Short mmCIF file of C-alpha atoms and ligand atoms in Angstrom, two decimals:
data_model
loop_
_atom_site.label_atom_id
_atom_site.label_comp_id
_atom_site.label_asym_id
_atom_site.label_seq_id
_atom_site.Cartn_x
_atom_site.Cartn_y
_atom_site.Cartn_z
CA MET A 1 -0.03 -0.08 -0.23
CA PRO A 2 1.64 3.41 -0.48
CA GLY A 3 2.28 5.54 1.59
CA PRO A 4 0.27 8.16 3.13
CA ILE A 5 -0.07 11.63 1.35
CA LEU A 6 1.02 14.57 3.67
CA TYR A 7 -0.26 18.29 2.55
CA ASP A 8 2.36 20.92 4.21
CA TYR A 9 4.51 23.01 4.31
CA PHE A 10 8.02 23.95 5.52
CA ARG A 11 7.63 25.97 7.62
CA SER A 12 3.94 25.57 9.02
CA SER A 13 5.15 24.21 12.40
CA ALA A 14 1.65 21.91 13.14
CA SER A 15 2.96 20.40 9.77
CA TYR A 16 6.55 20.34 11.41
CA ARG A 17 5.09 18.63 14.38
CA VAL A 18 3.39 16.35 11.64
CA ARG A 19 6.46 15.34 9.60
CA ILE A 20 8.38 14.88 12.93
CA GLY A 21 5.82 12.33 14.10
CA LEU A 22 5.91 10.57 10.78
CA ASN A 23 9.58 9.89 11.18
CA LEU A 24 9.79 8.63 14.50
CA LYS A 25 7.19 6.03 13.05
CA GLY A 26 9.52 5.00 10.89
CA VAL A 27 6.21 6.42 7.26
CA SER A 28 7.03 7.09 4.74
CA TYR A 29 5.03 9.51 2.98
CA GLU A 30 4.61 11.99 -0.32
CA GLN A 31 4.57 15.61 0.80
CA ARG A 32 2.59 18.10 -1.36
CA MET A 33 3.10 21.29 -1.03
CA VAL A 34 -0.10 24.38 0.79
CA ASN A 35 2.42 27.83 -0.17
CA LEU A 36 0.85 29.78 3.01
CA VAL A 37 2.71 33.33 1.74
CA GLU A 38 1.35 32.42 -1.64
CA GLY A 39 -2.78 31.55 -0.41
CA ASP A 40 -2.60 28.28 -2.38
CA GLN A 41 -4.83 26.84 1.29
CA ARG A 42 -7.26 29.43 0.49
CA SER A 43 -7.71 27.82 -3.54
CA ALA A 44 -11.20 26.64 -3.76
CA GLU A 45 -8.84 23.33 -5.08
CA TYR A 46 -7.87 22.81 -1.06
CA ARG A 47 -11.28 24.21 0.54
CA GLU A 48 -12.23 21.13 -0.98
CA LEU A 49 -10.34 19.36 0.75
CA ASN A 50 -9.89 20.81 3.57
CA PRO A 51 -12.81 23.46 4.43
CA GLN A 52 -10.97 24.90 7.06
CA GLY A 53 -7.78 26.82 4.52
CA LEU A 54 -4.83 25.48 7.08
CA VAL A 55 -2.39 22.54 6.73
CA PRO A 56 -1.65 20.17 8.18
CA MET A 57 -3.68 17.40 6.32
CA LEU A 58 -3.53 13.96 5.33
CA VAL A 59 -4.70 11.43 3.97
CA ALA A 60 -4.68 7.71 3.80
CA GLY A 61 -6.24 5.81 1.22
CA ASP A 62 -10.14 6.76 2.25
CA THR A 63 -9.13 8.15 5.65
CA LYS A 64 -8.53 11.87 5.34
CA ILE A 65 -7.70 13.63 8.02
CA THR A 66 -7.11 17.52 9.15
CA GLN A 67 -5.96 19.04 12.61
CA SER A 68 -2.58 17.89 13.31
CA LEU A 69 -3.06 16.75 16.68
CA ALA A 70 -5.54 14.36 15.66
CA ILE A 71 -3.61 13.29 13.10
CA LEU A 72 -0.95 12.08 15.71
CA ASP A 73 -3.23 10.27 17.72
CA TRP A 74 -4.18 8.42 14.73
CA LEU A 75 -0.14 8.02 13.15
CA ASP A 76 0.07 6.27 17.32
CA ALA A 77 -3.71 4.20 16.97
CA THR A 78 -1.80 2.68 13.36
CA TYR A 79 1.90 2.33 13.57
CA GLU A 80 3.53 0.79 16.41
CA GLY A 81 6.70 1.78 17.78
CA SER A 82 8.25 5.13 19.19
CA PRO A 83 4.55 5.69 21.37
CA PHE A 84 3.58 9.18 21.69
CA LEU A 85 2.02 9.67 25.26
CA PRO A 86 3.64 7.70 28.12
CA PRO A 87 2.17 4.77 29.52
CA ASP A 88 1.76 5.67 32.84
CA LYS A 89 -1.31 8.25 33.21
CA ASP A 90 0.26 11.02 35.27
CA GLN A 91 2.84 11.36 33.18
CA ARG A 92 0.43 10.94 30.32
CA ALA A 93 -1.64 13.66 31.77
CA THR A 94 1.09 15.72 31.85
CA VAL A 95 2.10 14.94 29.04
CA LEU A 96 -1.23 16.00 27.20
CA ALA A 97 -0.89 19.76 29.46
CA MET A 98 2.71 20.58 27.91
CA ALA A 99 1.49 19.34 24.63
CA THR A 100 -1.93 21.22 24.79
CA LEU A 101 -0.45 24.50 25.86
CA VAL A 102 1.21 24.79 22.82
CA ALA A 103 -1.18 23.85 20.31
CA CYS A 104 -4.25 25.33 21.69
CA ASP A 105 -3.16 28.49 23.60
CA ILE A 106 -0.29 29.08 22.18
CA HIS A 107 -0.04 28.90 17.69
CA PRO A 108 -3.19 29.65 17.27
CA LEU A 109 -2.16 33.91 18.66
CA ASN A 110 0.22 33.29 16.55
CA ASN A 111 -1.12 31.87 14.00
CA LEU A 112 0.06 33.37 9.65
CA ARG A 113 -3.93 34.73 9.60
CA VAL A 114 -3.91 36.13 12.43
CA LEU A 115 -1.33 38.06 12.61
CA LYS A 116 -2.33 38.46 9.22
CA TYR A 117 -5.63 40.53 10.32
CA LEU A 118 -3.99 41.95 13.20
CA LYS A 119 -2.20 43.64 10.17
CA GLY A 120 -4.97 44.43 7.69
CA PRO A 121 -8.47 44.69 9.72
CA LEU A 122 -7.09 45.79 12.86
CA GLY A 123 -4.51 47.86 11.33
CA LEU A 124 -2.10 47.80 13.94
CA SER A 125 1.66 48.03 13.12
CA GLU A 126 4.83 45.75 12.85
CA ASP A 127 6.47 46.38 15.86
CA ALA A 128 3.30 45.65 17.42
CA LYS A 129 2.31 42.72 15.19
CA ASP A 130 5.60 41.08 16.72
CA GLU A 131 4.58 42.75 20.79
CA TRP A 132 2.06 40.62 20.45
CA TYR A 133 3.20 37.32 18.86
CA ARG A 134 6.15 37.50 21.61
CA HIS A 135 3.42 37.99 24.32
CA TRP A 136 1.87 34.55 23.46
CA VAL A 137 5.25 32.81 23.31
CA THR A 138 6.78 34.14 25.84
CA THR A 139 3.65 33.24 28.49
CA GLY A 140 3.18 30.41 27.50
CA PHE A 141 7.55 28.96 27.17
CA ASP A 142 7.37 30.86 31.37
CA ALA A 143 3.91 27.78 32.07
CA LEU A 144 5.97 25.24 30.38
CA GLU A 145 9.36 25.46 31.80
CA LYS A 146 7.65 26.02 35.17
CA MET A 147 5.96 22.25 33.86
CA ALA A 148 9.14 20.41 32.16
CA GLU A 149 10.77 21.24 35.27
CA ASP A 150 8.28 19.66 38.33
CA ALA A 151 7.81 16.65 35.57
CA GLY A 152 11.35 15.52 37.81
CA GLY A 153 13.56 15.65 34.61
CA GLY A 154 15.08 14.12 31.67
CA THR A 155 16.58 14.32 28.10
CA TRP A 156 13.98 15.33 27.25
CA LEU A 157 10.10 17.48 27.95
CA VAL A 158 9.33 14.61 30.50
CA GLY A 159 11.54 11.71 30.65
CA ASP A 160 13.86 9.47 28.55
CA ALA A 161 12.09 9.61 25.22
CA PRO A 162 10.00 12.01 22.60
CA THR A 163 6.61 13.03 23.68
CA LEU A 164 4.33 14.91 21.78
CA ALA A 165 5.35 17.57 24.29
CA ASP A 166 7.82 17.04 22.11
CA ILE A 167 6.73 17.27 18.99
CA CYS A 168 4.68 20.81 19.63
CA LEU A 169 7.73 22.34 21.49
CA ILE A 170 10.15 22.27 19.00
CA PRO A 171 8.36 24.11 16.13
CA GLN A 172 7.42 25.87 18.54
CA LEU A 173 10.66 26.65 19.56
CA TYR A 174 12.18 27.33 15.11
CA ASN A 175 9.20 29.77 14.70
CA ALA A 176 9.87 31.24 18.18
CA ARG A 177 14.10 32.21 16.66
CA ARG A 178 12.57 33.15 13.53
CA PHE A 179 10.42 35.77 15.65
CA ALA A 180 13.48 36.65 17.81
CA VAL A 181 12.22 35.77 20.51
CA PRO A 182 14.60 34.61 23.17
CA VAL A 183 14.43 31.56 25.01
CA ALA A 184 17.80 31.50 26.64
CA GLN A 185 16.29 32.01 29.62
CA TYR A 186 14.49 28.30 29.71
CA PRO A 187 16.64 25.77 30.16
CA HIS A 188 14.36 22.51 29.92
CA LEU A 189 13.20 23.23 27.28
CA ARG A 190 16.27 23.88 24.94
CA ARG A 191 17.28 20.68 26.96
CA ALA A 192 14.37 18.91 25.08
CA ASP A 193 15.87 21.10 21.77
CA GLU A 194 19.75 20.01 22.41
CA THR A 195 18.41 16.33 22.28
CA ALA A 196 15.42 16.29 19.51
CA SER A 197 18.58 18.15 17.08
CA ALA A 198 19.95 15.00 17.94
CA HIS A 199 18.22 12.66 17.08
CA PRO A 200 17.06 12.08 13.28
CA ALA A 201 13.10 12.20 13.02
CA PHE A 202 13.20 15.78 14.42
CA ALA A 203 15.94 16.28 12.44
CA ALA A 204 14.98 14.48 9.82
CA ALA A 205 12.01 17.43 10.49
CA HIS A 206 12.88 20.29 9.87
CA PRO A 207 12.36 23.24 7.95
CA ASP A 208 15.45 23.31 6.26
CA LYS A 209 15.90 19.81 5.37
CA GLN A 210 12.09 19.89 3.20
CA GLU A 211 12.45 19.52 -1.10
CA THR A 212 9.57 21.64 -0.67
CA HIS A 213 11.68 24.95 0.36
CA PRO A 214 10.66 26.55 -1.97
N1 GSH B 301 -5.11 23.43 15.30
C1 GSH B 301 -4.79 23.14 13.66
C2 GSH B 301 -4.05 24.36 13.42
C3 GSH B 301 -3.74 24.41 11.83
C4 GSH B 301 -2.92 25.56 10.46
O1 GSH B 301 -3.10 26.90 11.64
N2 GSH B 301 -2.13 25.34 10.64
C5 GSH B 301 -1.03 27.25 9.15
C6 GSH B 301 -0.09 26.32 9.26
S1 GSH B 301 0.87 26.20 11.02
C7 GSH B 301 -2.02 27.27 8.59
O2 GSH B 301 -2.21 26.59 7.69
N3 GSH B 301 -2.13 29.05 8.77
C8 GSH B 301 -2.55 28.91 7.31
C9 GSH B 301 -3.27 30.11 7.75
O3 GSH B 301 -3.08 31.29 8.56
O4 GSH B 301 -3.93 31.31 6.45
C10 GSH B 301 -3.65 21.81 13.94
O5 GSH B 301 -2.92 22.09 14.23
O6 GSH B 301 -3.36 21.22 12.41
#
């Protein structure tokens, strides 16, 4: 059976999460670029597939899934090895809390369409928009750093194996650096980032490594 198709954009952090997940599971997949800067996501053709007009989207045979966390859950349920959630129920809750902090409380506020709305219809300056971006990343990372500290150490955010929390964190850290958000004050987040940069599944998912990099 041919591998799944990922509708992807190299700098999309939600797509970056899914690339990491696919790599961790050792799944080979086809990438189809949806160029967000050129507005491909809003085309009638793409909206026919995904009415939300966002990436990522995964198509595997007759199965079509949108939303990165739903895709990651499906991958975890479909493919063996490298589980995204720890078996211990307390650790699992911690990992889910960290992952959703990034995916639900940081990322949506800083998404391309939100930033465009701030600058366009709401008339914010470039500086004010960047300040908005930094404010919400810093607010989230401050809390995540404390949660990682409380989780008791390890080479990743929680323990010594990559989890959904790291899958969400690493792309958000990449984005934060692009927008010059200071991250030096987050030793636990930086430690997970260092571990990830030496991990083949994370390294291969990096935006700079994508063939769809224009
Ligand atoms: N909650 C969604 C977020 C998806 C999302 O916001 N994707 C962004 C890229 S990271 C996008 O397609 N943006 C297009 C736009 O803002 O026009 C998920 O986790 O998949």
